[in-house]
């Protein structure tokens, strides 16, 4: 579950269809960031943006000639802001800033995260509010298009003046220093010298001038990029959670009556209504559900909460995702730098780089990820307990007593859920002072984002285990068959994992189904079945089928 190298990181929705993203005309959309970061879309700079950038640069150069000190232009940085820097030392000042701030450590950060923060920093540079030269904007765009991905390390950002260390590693590579990754070739895909990668792409290393070093590292781009990628993942994973819940409810002979539209209208929560609607559609036309609708066959009054309250939990998570999307959309429209060049030409210090707004929602999402995984694990556990599964064999084992069935798969899910609860502890409530107490309150937003990525990986695995369990349970309800959508997902699972039978090596099957979950294949299979028509069985019920009790 190490997200720095996880092969099963969710890949979200359909942003891959976008092949070119224009930067500088309008604020980027979330789908634009996903397309560039995750699917390799190219970027183009709007010509009008380069005109704005050049005009603002002229203002910075006039201030550089002013004998009065201007922060970041003719002074040091942070706690050294009162130190005046002579003109002949300012290029060294900018280079020293980047070299000293590229102090990350730990495992490498995923390429998609690096590309996201590169793109988001490029967007701010293209606003014309940072004071960099046009060549800086063009170099960042060219690095993205050449698939030059700077090596960024896991630890180093406090989310105070933005993601200083991660952004400094990107700026260092643009200067032709440090290491980068490029598309695998003769080097085998290992890290290469940034100078060599730039030369191979026909790019000249940047020699930074006044203000440019600051402009390249003062931003919330890393935590925002990870938030946008997480939102892409969670939109798909919450749909998948509904599918898994439907399969568990169906295979455990639960009722869908509690998801009725009029009952949902009594509590008009948007996400709850969406999940309940999806559950009704997923279960419509199910012969398994029909087999126990007669009160004479099924005398249970209520299902357990993990079945009955699935739309309430999944829906609350959906609403939290939408709140986080609002915050992310606002941040996409921001020009985060310090100092910043205002529209009327002032150069002003500010605190817009503080990551608190993003950190809060990243932590909020980690909470709901843990809870969605928790209810999923409870549904899995119910399927394995003959006292609660309504007729299924203990642990769905083939020969009870000899075989253990899905027993330890549930242990794995339980262990992940326990870790997700720890990851749900918010990082944003912590703060540790830095820079000689100049940066005395920090957001820890980068840490919030990193643990959310790990949590999302864990949710994918917990849902995969539920899908494996529910698929086996549906098979054990034969000769009754499931609804068309749940049957389609069961059939998809069967392409990667065997059905009921004697015990076998389960780990490869869990990994394979996790890949199906994380890639969005499970959600897409359910959606395709829903699109074919309203309800219907996966296949015909055999004439001699006995109703399940």
Short mmCIF file of C-alpha atoms in Angstrom, two decimals:
data_model
loop_
_atom_site.label_atom_id
_atom_site.label_comp_id
_atom_site.label_asym_id
_atom_site.label_seq_id
_atom_site.Cartn_x
_atom_site.Cartn_y
_atom_site.Cartn_z
CA UNK A 1 0.00 0.00 0.00
CA UNK A 2 2.97 2.36 -0.46
CA UNK A 3 1.44 5.04 -2.63
CA UNK A 4 4.85 6.20 -3.81
CA UNK A 5 5.02 3.11 -5.99
CA UNK A 6 1.57 1.54 -5.87
CA UNK A 7 0.63 -0.15 -9.17
CA UNK A 8 -3.03 0.13 -8.32
CA UNK A 9 -3.42 3.87 -7.80
CA UNK A 10 -6.92 4.73 -9.04
CA UNK A 11 -6.99 6.30 -12.48
CA UNK A 12 -10.29 8.11 -12.23
CA UNK A 13 -12.62 9.09 -15.06
CA UNK A 14 -12.52 10.19 -18.67
CA UNK A 15 -10.07 13.10 -18.70
CA UNK A 16 -7.74 11.04 -20.89
CA UNK A 17 -9.80 12.01 -23.94
CA UNK A 18 -8.43 15.57 -23.76
CA UNK A 19 -5.15 15.67 -25.73
CA UNK A 20 -4.23 19.37 -25.46
CA UNK A 21 -4.79 21.83 -22.61
CA UNK A 22 -4.47 25.59 -23.14
CA UNK A 23 -2.90 27.46 -20.23
CA UNK A 24 -3.33 31.17 -19.58
CA UNK A 25 -6.64 31.92 -21.28
CA UNK A 26 -8.99 30.83 -18.46
CA UNK A 27 -8.49 29.05 -15.14
CA UNK A 28 -7.75 25.39 -15.61
CA UNK A 29 -10.51 22.91 -14.91
CA UNK A 30 -10.06 19.86 -12.76
CA UNK A 31 -10.33 17.66 -15.85
CA UNK A 32 -7.50 19.63 -17.49
CA UNK A 33 -5.18 18.89 -14.60
CA UNK A 34 -6.07 15.20 -14.62
CA UNK A 35 -5.57 15.02 -18.39
CA UNK A 36 -2.06 16.46 -18.21
CA UNK A 37 -0.98 14.81 -14.96
CA UNK A 38 -2.45 11.36 -15.40
CA UNK A 39 -2.88 10.91 -19.15
CA UNK A 40 -0.02 12.89 -20.68
CA UNK A 41 -2.01 15.61 -22.48
CA UNK A 42 0.12 18.35 -24.01
CA UNK A 43 -0.03 21.98 -22.95
CA UNK A 44 -0.14 25.14 -25.04
CA UNK A 45 0.34 28.69 -23.76
CA UNK A 46 -2.28 31.23 -24.79
CA UNK A 47 -0.45 33.99 -26.73
CA UNK A 48 -2.23 36.73 -24.79
CA UNK A 49 -0.84 35.24 -21.58
CA UNK A 50 2.73 35.72 -22.79
CA UNK A 51 1.94 39.37 -23.50
CA UNK A 52 0.71 39.81 -19.91
CA UNK A 53 3.75 38.03 -18.55
CA UNK A 54 6.12 40.30 -20.50
CA UNK A 55 4.33 43.46 -19.33
CA UNK A 56 4.54 42.45 -15.69
CA UNK A 57 8.19 41.49 -16.08
CA UNK A 58 8.96 45.00 -17.26
CA UNK A 59 7.55 46.34 -13.99
CA UNK A 60 9.74 43.95 -11.94
CA UNK A 61 12.84 45.05 -13.83
CA UNK A 62 12.06 48.70 -13.11
CA UNK A 63 11.79 47.91 -9.40
CA UNK A 64 15.07 46.01 -9.55
CA UNK A 65 16.77 49.30 -10.48
CA UNK A 66 15.12 51.14 -7.57
CA UNK A 67 17.57 51.87 -4.72
CA UNK A 68 14.72 51.24 -2.26
CA UNK A 69 14.48 47.56 -1.22
CA UNK A 70 11.66 45.41 -2.60
CA UNK A 71 11.04 41.98 -1.07
CA UNK A 72 12.20 39.11 -3.23
CA UNK A 73 13.49 41.46 -5.87
CA UNK A 74 16.35 43.21 -4.11
CA UNK A 75 16.21 41.55 -0.67
CA UNK A 76 16.71 38.16 0.91
CA UNK A 77 13.82 35.85 1.75
CA UNK A 78 11.78 34.83 4.77
CA UNK A 79 13.57 35.80 7.98
CA UNK A 80 16.25 37.48 5.80
CA UNK A 81 13.76 39.83 4.15
CA UNK A 82 15.49 42.93 5.55
CA UNK A 83 18.84 42.09 3.94
CA UNK A 84 19.52 44.22 0.83
CA UNK A 85 21.15 42.32 -2.06
CA UNK A 86 23.38 44.22 -4.49
CA UNK A 87 22.43 43.94 -8.19
CA UNK A 88 25.47 41.86 -9.14
CA UNK A 89 24.55 39.18 -6.57
CA UNK A 90 20.86 38.77 -7.37
CA UNK A 91 21.15 35.96 -9.90
CA UNK A 92 23.20 34.03 -7.39
CA UNK A 93 20.51 34.83 -4.81
CA UNK A 94 17.78 33.25 -6.96
CA UNK A 95 19.84 30.15 -7.74
CA UNK A 96 20.83 29.77 -4.09
CA UNK A 97 17.17 29.98 -3.07
CA UNK A 98 16.25 27.07 -5.32
CA UNK A 99 19.26 24.94 -4.40
CA UNK A 100 18.76 25.38 -0.67
CA UNK A 101 15.00 24.80 -0.82
CA UNK A 102 15.31 21.60 -2.91
CA UNK A 103 15.82 19.73 0.35
CA UNK A 104 13.23 16.98 0.04
CA UNK A 105 13.96 13.52 1.35
CA UNK A 106 12.38 10.09 1.31
CA UNK A 107 10.79 8.06 -1.50
CA UNK A 108 10.10 9.64 -4.86
CA UNK A 109 6.68 11.20 -5.38
CA UNK A 110 4.55 9.73 -8.16
CA UNK A 111 4.98 11.15 -11.65
CA UNK A 112 1.32 12.18 -11.88
CA UNK A 113 1.70 14.31 -8.74
CA UNK A 114 4.84 15.96 -10.10
CA UNK A 115 3.16 16.72 -13.41
CA UNK A 116 0.15 18.17 -11.61
CA UNK A 117 2.25 20.56 -9.54
CA UNK A 118 4.31 21.51 -12.63
CA UNK A 119 1.13 22.36 -14.51
CA UNK A 120 -0.46 24.28 -11.65
CA UNK A 121 2.69 26.36 -11.12
CA UNK A 122 2.73 27.01 -14.87
CA UNK A 123 -0.85 28.25 -14.68
CA UNK A 124 0.06 30.79 -11.98
CA UNK A 125 3.11 31.93 -13.92
CA UNK A 126 0.90 32.47 -16.99
CA UNK A 127 -1.46 34.80 -15.10
CA UNK A 128 1.11 37.59 -15.32
CA UNK A 129 0.85 38.18 -11.58
CA UNK A 130 4.24 36.70 -10.63
CA UNK A 131 6.74 38.82 -12.58
CA UNK A 132 8.68 36.07 -14.35
CA UNK A 133 9.96 36.36 -17.92
CA UNK A 134 8.09 34.63 -20.76
CA UNK A 135 10.98 32.18 -21.17
CA UNK A 136 10.24 30.76 -17.71
CA UNK A 137 6.64 30.06 -18.72
CA UNK A 138 7.74 28.49 -21.99
CA UNK A 139 10.35 26.29 -20.31
CA UNK A 140 7.84 24.83 -17.86
CA UNK A 141 5.43 24.08 -20.71
CA UNK A 142 8.19 22.44 -22.75
CA UNK A 143 9.28 20.28 -19.83
CA UNK A 144 5.74 18.97 -19.47
CA UNK A 145 5.44 18.28 -23.18
CA UNK A 146 8.82 16.52 -23.21
CA UNK A 147 7.71 14.34 -20.27
CA UNK A 148 10.61 15.60 -18.15
CA UNK A 149 9.48 14.81 -14.62
CA UNK A 150 11.73 16.18 -11.86
CA UNK A 151 12.51 13.86 -8.97
CA UNK A 152 10.52 15.17 -6.00
CA UNK A 153 10.83 13.59 -2.56
CA UNK A 154 8.12 12.61 -0.10
CA UNK A 155 9.08 14.87 2.80
CA UNK A 156 9.99 18.55 2.90
CA UNK A 157 6.80 20.59 2.61
CA UNK A 158 5.03 22.10 5.61
CA UNK A 159 2.38 23.75 3.44
CA UNK A 160 3.37 27.16 4.82
CA UNK A 161 4.72 29.27 1.94
CA UNK A 162 3.05 26.71 -0.21
CA UNK A 163 4.87 23.53 -1.17
CA UNK A 164 8.35 25.06 -1.10
CA UNK A 165 10.57 21.99 -1.25
CA UNK A 166 8.60 20.04 -3.91
CA UNK A 167 8.35 23.11 -6.14
CA UNK A 168 12.05 23.85 -5.61
CA UNK A 169 12.94 20.41 -6.97
CA UNK A 170 10.99 21.26 -10.14
CA UNK A 171 12.68 24.65 -10.43
CA UNK A 172 16.08 23.04 -9.88
CA UNK A 173 15.48 20.74 -12.83
CA UNK A 174 14.49 23.72 -14.98
CA UNK A 175 17.89 25.21 -14.07
CA UNK A 176 19.53 22.04 -15.40
CA UNK A 177 20.43 20.69 -11.97
CA UNK A 178 19.29 17.68 -9.96
CA UNK A 179 17.65 14.56 -11.32
CA UNK A 180 14.60 13.91 -13.48
CA UNK A 181 12.75 10.99 -14.96
CA UNK A 182 12.05 10.76 -18.67
CA UNK A 183 10.15 8.19 -20.75
CA UNK A 184 11.91 4.84 -20.51
CA UNK A 185 14.56 4.34 -23.15
CA UNK A 186 18.16 3.24 -23.22
CA UNK A 187 18.54 4.32 -19.60
CA UNK A 188 15.89 1.83 -18.52
CA UNK A 189 13.70 4.54 -17.07
CA UNK A 190 15.95 5.41 -14.12
CA UNK A 191 16.71 8.94 -12.95
CA UNK A 192 18.91 10.98 -15.28
CA UNK A 193 20.70 14.30 -14.89
CA UNK A 194 18.38 17.23 -15.53
CA UNK A 195 21.05 18.86 -17.69
CA UNK A 196 21.12 15.87 -20.03
CA UNK A 197 17.32 15.63 -20.22
CA UNK A 198 16.99 19.32 -21.09
CA UNK A 199 19.70 19.02 -23.73
CA UNK A 200 18.01 15.98 -25.28
CA UNK A 201 14.75 17.96 -25.47
CA UNK A 202 16.49 20.98 -26.99
CA UNK A 203 15.85 23.15 -23.94
CA UNK A 204 18.29 25.63 -22.43
CA UNK A 205 18.59 25.63 -18.62
CA UNK A 206 17.02 28.65 -16.97
CA UNK A 207 19.25 31.29 -15.40
CA UNK A 208 16.89 32.84 -12.89
CA UNK A 209 16.67 36.58 -12.43
CA UNK A 210 15.09 38.90 -9.85
CA UNK A 211 11.88 37.56 -8.27
CA UNK A 212 11.81 34.41 -10.41
CA UNK A 213 13.05 32.00 -7.75
CA UNK A 214 10.30 33.04 -5.39
CA UNK A 215 7.70 32.84 -8.14
CA UNK A 216 8.62 29.23 -8.85
CA UNK A 217 8.21 27.94 -5.29
CA UNK A 218 5.49 29.99 -3.56
CA UNK A 219 2.35 27.99 -4.24
CA UNK A 220 -0.12 25.36 -3.06
CA UNK A 221 0.37 23.42 -6.29
CA UNK A 222 1.43 20.08 -4.82
CA UNK A 223 -1.42 19.76 -2.35
CA UNK A 224 -3.92 21.14 -4.88
CA UNK A 225 -2.72 18.71 -7.54
CA UNK A 226 -3.14 15.77 -5.18
CA UNK A 227 -6.60 17.05 -4.18
CA UNK A 228 -7.70 17.17 -7.82
CA UNK A 229 -6.37 13.67 -8.50
CA UNK A 230 -8.11 12.41 -5.36
CA UNK A 231 -11.42 13.93 -6.44
CA UNK A 232 -11.07 12.15 -9.78
CA UNK A 233 -10.43 8.87 -7.97
CA UNK A 234 -13.21 9.28 -5.45
CA UNK A 235 -15.89 10.12 -8.00
CA UNK A 236 -15.27 6.68 -9.48
CA UNK A 237 -14.67 4.82 -6.21
CA UNK A 238 -17.93 6.00 -4.65
CA UNK A 239 -19.79 4.70 -7.69
CA UNK A 240 -17.89 1.44 -7.18
CA UNK A 241 -18.85 1.39 -3.51
CA UNK A 242 -22.50 1.53 -4.52
CA UNK A 243 -21.93 -1.44 -6.84
CA UNK A 244 -20.22 -3.42 -4.08
CA UNK A 245 -23.03 -2.59 -1.65
CA UNK A 246 -25.67 -3.68 -4.16
CA UNK A 247 -23.93 -7.02 -4.65
CA UNK A 248 -23.65 -7.55 -0.89
CA UNK A 249 -27.29 -6.62 -0.28
CA UNK A 250 -28.43 -8.89 -3.10
CA UNK A 251 -26.29 -11.88 -2.13
CA UNK A 252 -27.18 -11.58 1.59
CA UNK A 253 -30.91 -11.42 0.77
CA UNK A 254 -31.28 -7.88 1.98
CA UNK A 255 -34.10 -5.56 0.94
CA UNK A 256 -34.04 -2.64 -1.45
CA UNK A 257 -37.33 -1.28 -0.11
CA UNK A 258 -35.43 1.04 2.25
CA UNK A 259 -33.96 2.87 -0.75
CA UNK A 260 -37.34 3.96 -2.09
CA UNK A 261 -37.50 7.46 -3.52
CA UNK A 262 -40.22 8.65 -1.17
CA UNK A 263 -38.19 7.56 1.85
CA UNK A 264 -35.14 9.40 0.53
CA UNK A 265 -37.26 12.52 -0.03
CA UNK A 266 -37.95 12.65 3.70
CA UNK A 267 -34.28 13.51 4.16
CA UNK A 268 -33.25 15.59 1.14
CA UNK A 269 -29.50 15.05 1.29
CA UNK A 270 -28.16 15.23 -2.26
CA UNK A 271 -25.51 12.53 -2.02
CA UNK A 272 -27.77 10.12 -0.15
CA UNK A 273 -30.42 10.47 -2.84
CA UNK A 274 -27.85 9.82 -5.57
CA UNK A 275 -26.54 6.66 -3.92
CA UNK A 276 -30.01 5.33 -3.13
CA UNK A 277 -31.10 5.92 -6.73
CA UNK A 278 -28.06 4.07 -7.97
CA UNK A 279 -28.70 1.16 -5.61
CA UNK A 280 -32.31 0.86 -6.80
CA UNK A 281 -31.19 0.80 -10.43
CA UNK A 282 -28.41 -1.70 -9.77
CA UNK A 283 -30.84 -4.10 -8.08
CA UNK A 284 -33.85 -3.61 -10.35
CA UNK A 285 -35.13 -6.82 -11.91
CA UNK A 286 -33.05 -9.11 -9.72
CA UNK A 287 -34.51 -12.64 -9.42
CA UNK A 288 -32.55 -13.03 -6.19
CA UNK A 289 -34.29 -9.98 -4.73
CA UNK A 290 -37.65 -11.20 -6.04
CA UNK A 291 -37.15 -14.60 -4.41
CA UNK A 292 -37.67 -13.28 -0.88
CA UNK A 293 -40.09 -10.36 -1.29
CA UNK A 294 -43.01 -12.50 -0.10
CA UNK A 295 -43.40 -11.99 3.69
CA UNK A 296 -44.10 -15.69 4.00
CA UNK A 297 -40.61 -16.38 2.65
CA UNK A 298 -38.69 -13.62 4.42
CA UNK A 299 -39.78 -12.63 7.91
CA UNK A 300 -36.92 -10.24 8.78
CA UNK A 301 -38.13 -6.81 9.87
CA UNK A 302 -34.95 -4.81 9.18
CA UNK A 303 -31.52 -5.28 7.67
CA UNK A 304 -28.37 -4.38 9.60
CA UNK A 305 -27.06 -0.85 9.29
CA UNK A 306 -24.20 -1.83 6.98
CA UNK A 307 -26.80 -2.88 4.38
CA UNK A 308 -29.67 -0.53 5.17
CA UNK A 309 -27.59 2.64 5.65
CA UNK A 310 -25.23 2.28 2.70
CA UNK A 311 -26.70 5.29 0.83
CA UNK A 312 -26.47 7.44 3.94
CA UNK A 313 -22.75 6.71 4.35
CA UNK A 314 -21.87 6.72 0.65
CA UNK A 315 -24.04 9.79 0.15
CA UNK A 316 -22.38 11.70 2.96
CA UNK A 317 -19.06 10.91 1.31
CA UNK A 318 -20.40 12.17 -2.03
CA UNK A 319 -21.45 15.46 -0.44
CA UNK A 320 -18.02 15.84 1.15
CA UNK A 321 -16.39 15.28 -2.24
CA UNK A 322 -18.57 18.02 -3.72
CA UNK A 323 -17.56 20.43 -0.94
CA UNK A 324 -13.90 19.65 -1.61
CA UNK A 325 -14.51 20.19 -5.33
CA UNK A 326 -15.81 23.71 -4.62
CA UNK A 327 -12.64 24.54 -2.66
CA UNK A 328 -10.44 23.08 -5.40
CA UNK A 329 -12.25 25.02 -8.12
CA UNK A 330 -11.71 28.27 -6.25
CA UNK A 331 -8.02 27.48 -5.84
CA UNK A 332 -7.74 26.73 -9.56
CA UNK A 333 -8.78 30.33 -10.19
CA UNK A 334 -6.07 31.68 -7.87
CA UNK A 335 -2.69 33.26 -8.60
CA UNK A 336 -0.70 32.21 -5.55
CA UNK A 337 2.67 33.92 -5.06
CA UNK A 338 4.43 36.18 -2.59
CA UNK A 339 4.99 38.96 -3.33
CA UNK A 340 2.37 39.22 -6.05
CA UNK A 341 2.00 41.82 -8.79
CA UNK A 342 -1.51 43.27 -8.62
CA UNK A 343 -3.59 44.21 -11.63
CA UNK A 344 -2.85 47.91 -11.04
CA UNK A 345 0.91 47.29 -10.89
CA UNK A 346 1.63 47.14 -7.15
CA UNK A 347 4.01 44.53 -5.77
CA UNK A 348 2.48 43.39 -2.49
CA UNK A 349 3.31 40.79 0.14
CA UNK A 350 0.41 38.56 1.16
CA UNK A 351 -0.47 35.26 2.78
CA UNK A 352 -2.37 33.57 -0.03
CA UNK A 353 0.20 30.78 -0.17
CA UNK A 354 -1.00 29.32 3.13
CA UNK A 355 -2.48 25.89 2.47
CA UNK A 356 -5.18 25.84 5.18
CA UNK A 357 -8.27 25.79 2.89
CA UNK A 358 -6.92 22.85 0.90
CA UNK A 359 -5.51 21.01 3.92
CA UNK A 360 -8.88 21.04 5.66
CA UNK A 361 -10.74 19.35 2.82
CA UNK A 362 -7.93 16.86 2.23
CA UNK A 363 -8.29 15.78 5.84
CA UNK A 364 -12.09 15.73 5.56
CA UNK A 365 -11.82 13.40 2.58
CA UNK A 366 -9.53 11.05 4.52
CA UNK A 367 -12.26 10.78 7.15
CA UNK A 368 -14.97 9.79 4.68
CA UNK A 369 -12.64 7.39 2.84
CA UNK A 370 -12.09 5.59 6.14
CA UNK A 371 -15.81 5.39 6.81
CA UNK A 372 -16.77 4.15 3.34
CA UNK A 373 -14.12 1.45 3.68
CA UNK A 374 -15.38 0.65 7.18
CA UNK A 375 -18.96 -0.01 6.09
CA UNK A 376 -17.68 -2.04 3.14
CA UNK A 377 -15.65 -4.27 5.46
CA UNK A 378 -18.73 -4.78 7.67
CA UNK A 379 -20.75 -5.94 4.66
CA UNK A 380 -17.96 -8.38 3.79
CA UNK A 381 -17.87 -9.73 7.33
CA UNK A 382 -21.64 -10.34 7.34
CA UNK A 383 -21.36 -12.49 4.22
CA UNK A 384 -18.95 -14.82 6.02
CA UNK A 385 -20.97 -15.36 9.20
CA UNK A 386 -23.67 -18.06 8.85
CA UNK A 387 -25.60 -16.45 11.71
CA UNK A 388 -26.04 -13.30 9.63
CA UNK A 389 -25.65 -14.23 5.96
CA UNK A 390 -29.08 -15.84 5.49
CA UNK A 391 -28.08 -19.27 4.34
CA UNK A 392 -24.57 -18.89 2.99
CA UNK A 393 -21.90 -21.38 4.15
CA UNK A 394 -19.44 -20.25 6.85
CA UNK A 395 -16.74 -18.05 5.30
CA UNK A 396 -18.17 -19.06 1.90
CA UNK A 397 -15.95 -22.13 2.22
CA UNK A 398 -16.29 -25.12 -0.09
CA UNK A 399 -15.80 -27.85 2.54
CA UNK A 400 -16.49 -26.30 5.92
CA UNK A 401 -13.82 -27.26 8.43
CA UNK A 402 -11.30 -28.19 5.76
CA UNK A 403 -11.47 -24.94 3.79
CA UNK A 404 -11.23 -21.41 5.21
CA UNK A 405 -12.84 -19.70 2.21
CA UNK A 406 -12.71 -15.90 2.40
CA UNK A 407 -11.83 -15.77 6.11
CA UNK A 408 -8.39 -14.17 5.79
CA UNK A 409 -9.41 -11.90 2.92
CA UNK A 410 -11.71 -10.29 5.47
CA UNK A 411 -8.77 -10.02 7.87
CA UNK A 412 -6.89 -8.08 5.18
CA UNK A 413 -9.82 -5.71 4.75
CA UNK A 414 -10.08 -5.25 8.51
CA UNK A 415 -6.37 -4.47 8.77
CA UNK A 416 -6.62 -1.85 6.03
CA UNK A 417 -9.65 -0.24 7.66
CA UNK A 418 -7.75 -0.02 10.93
CA UNK A 419 -4.95 1.81 9.14
CA UNK A 420 -7.42 4.10 7.37
CA UNK A 421 -8.78 5.17 10.74
CA UNK A 422 -5.26 6.22 11.74
CA UNK A 423 -4.83 8.06 8.44
CA UNK A 424 -8.10 9.90 9.14
CA UNK A 425 -6.42 11.79 11.99
CA UNK A 426 -6.11 15.29 10.48
CA UNK A 427 -2.67 16.67 9.69
CA UNK A 428 -4.06 20.21 9.41
CA UNK A 429 -4.57 20.51 13.17
CA UNK A 430 -0.81 20.30 13.61
CA UNK A 431 1.62 23.17 13.12
CA UNK A 432 5.36 23.34 13.64
CA UNK A 433 7.17 26.71 13.42
CA UNK A 434 9.99 27.25 10.95
CA UNK A 435 12.25 29.95 9.45
CA UNK A 436 13.25 31.51 12.77
CA UNK A 437 9.55 31.93 13.72
CA UNK A 438 8.78 33.91 10.56
CA UNK A 439 6.68 30.98 9.37
CA UNK A 440 5.23 30.26 12.78
CA UNK A 441 1.94 28.65 11.72
CA UNK A 442 1.87 26.13 8.88
CA UNK A 443 -0.91 24.15 7.22
CA UNK A 444 0.67 20.69 6.79
CA UNK A 445 -1.45 20.43 3.64
CA UNK A 446 1.17 18.37 1.78
CA UNK A 447 1.04 15.79 4.58
CA UNK A 448 -2.78 15.80 4.40
CA UNK A 449 -2.55 15.06 0.70
CA UNK A 450 0.03 12.32 1.02
CA UNK A 451 -1.98 10.37 3.58
CA UNK A 452 -5.15 10.79 1.52
CA UNK A 453 -3.44 9.12 -1.43
CA UNK A 454 -2.53 6.18 0.79
CA UNK A 455 -6.09 6.08 2.11
CA UNK A 456 -7.56 5.98 -1.40
CA UNK A 457 -5.31 3.05 -2.25
CA UNK A 458 -6.61 1.28 0.86
CA UNK A 459 -10.25 1.97 -0.04
CA UNK A 460 -9.67 0.42 -3.48
CA UNK A 461 -8.42 -2.77 -1.83
CA UNK A 462 -11.25 -2.99 0.70
CA UNK A 463 -13.83 -2.58 -2.07
CA UNK A 464 -12.04 -5.24 -4.13
CA UNK A 465 -12.32 -7.71 -1.25
CA UNK A 466 -16.02 -6.95 -0.88
CA UNK A 467 -16.53 -7.50 -4.61
CA UNK A 468 -14.68 -10.83 -4.47
CA UNK A 469 -16.76 -11.92 -1.49
CA UNK A 470 -20.08 -10.76 -2.91
CA UNK A 471 -19.32 -12.38 -6.28
CA UNK A 472 -18.72 -15.72 -4.59
CA UNK A 473 -21.89 -15.27 -2.53
CA UNK A 474 -23.93 -14.51 -5.65
CA UNK A 475 -22.59 -17.69 -7.25
CA UNK A 476 -23.65 -19.65 -4.18
CA UNK A 477 -27.24 -18.41 -4.62
CA UNK A 478 -27.46 -20.41 -7.87
CA UNK A 479 -29.73 -21.35 -9.55
CA UNK A 480 -31.09 -17.88 -8.83
CA UNK A 481 -29.28 -15.21 -10.78
CA UNK A 482 -28.49 -11.59 -9.96
CA UNK A 483 -29.64 -8.40 -11.62
CA UNK A 484 -28.13 -7.41 -14.95
CA UNK A 485 -25.64 -4.82 -13.57
CA UNK A 486 -24.51 -6.84 -10.54
CA UNK A 487 -24.27 -9.93 -12.72
CA UNK A 488 -22.10 -8.03 -15.21
CA UNK A 489 -19.71 -7.05 -12.43
CA UNK A 490 -19.70 -10.61 -11.07
CA UNK A 491 -18.81 -11.82 -14.58
CA UNK A 492 -16.03 -9.21 -14.78
CA UNK A 493 -14.61 -10.39 -11.46
CA UNK A 494 -14.67 -13.94 -12.81
CA UNK A 495 -12.24 -12.89 -15.57
CA UNK A 496 -9.64 -12.32 -12.85
CA UNK A 497 -10.72 -14.59 -9.99
CA UNK A 498 -12.19 -18.07 -9.80
CA UNK A 499 -15.60 -18.88 -8.36
CA UNK A 500 -16.52 -21.04 -5.37
CA UNK A 501 -14.41 -24.12 -4.78
CA UNK A 502 -11.63 -25.53 -2.65
CA UNK A 503 -9.16 -23.10 -1.09
CA UNK A 504 -6.55 -21.60 -3.39
CA UNK A 505 -3.91 -18.85 -3.37
CA UNK A 506 -6.09 -15.73 -2.92
CA UNK A 507 -3.55 -12.90 -2.92
CA UNK A 508 -3.16 -12.71 -6.72
CA UNK A 509 -6.94 -12.58 -7.11
CA UNK A 510 -7.23 -9.74 -4.61
CA UNK A 511 -4.53 -7.80 -6.46
CA UNK A 512 -6.16 -8.46 -9.83
CA UNK A 513 -9.60 -7.30 -8.69
CA UNK A 514 -8.02 -4.28 -6.99
CA UNK A 515 -6.64 -3.37 -10.42
CA UNK A 516 -10.17 -3.62 -11.83
CA UNK A 517 -11.45 -1.32 -9.09
CA UNK A 518 -8.63 1.22 -9.29
CA UNK A 519 -8.74 1.48 -13.07
CA UNK A 520 -12.47 2.26 -13.03
CA UNK A 521 -13.27 -0.97 -14.90
CA UNK A 522 -15.77 -2.17 -12.27
CA UNK A 523 -17.68 1.10 -12.26
CA UNK A 524 -17.65 1.21 -16.07
CA UNK A 525 -19.00 -2.35 -16.32
CA UNK A 526 -21.91 -1.49 -14.03
CA UNK A 527 -22.63 1.71 -15.94
CA UNK A 528 -22.58 -0.14 -19.25
CA UNK A 529 -25.12 -2.65 -17.95
CA UNK A 530 -27.34 0.14 -16.60
CA UNK A 531 -27.20 1.87 -19.97
CA UNK A 532 -28.55 -1.22 -21.71
CA UNK A 533 -31.94 -0.82 -20.08
CA UNK A 534 -33.93 -0.54 -16.86
CA UNK A 535 -33.45 -3.67 -14.80
CA UNK A 536 -33.32 -7.25 -15.88
CA UNK A 537 -31.65 -10.46 -14.81
CA UNK A 538 -28.13 -11.41 -15.74
CA UNK A 539 -29.52 -14.60 -17.26
CA UNK A 540 -32.74 -16.60 -17.17
CA UNK A 541 -33.86 -18.30 -13.97
CA UNK A 542 -33.87 -22.08 -14.33
CA UNK A 543 -37.39 -23.54 -14.29
CA UNK A 544 -36.57 -25.78 -11.33
CA UNK A 545 -35.15 -22.92 -9.24
CA UNK A 546 -36.25 -22.90 -5.63
CA UNK A 547 -36.76 -19.54 -3.91
CA UNK A 548 -34.07 -18.55 -1.45
CA UNK A 549 -35.27 -18.23 2.10
#
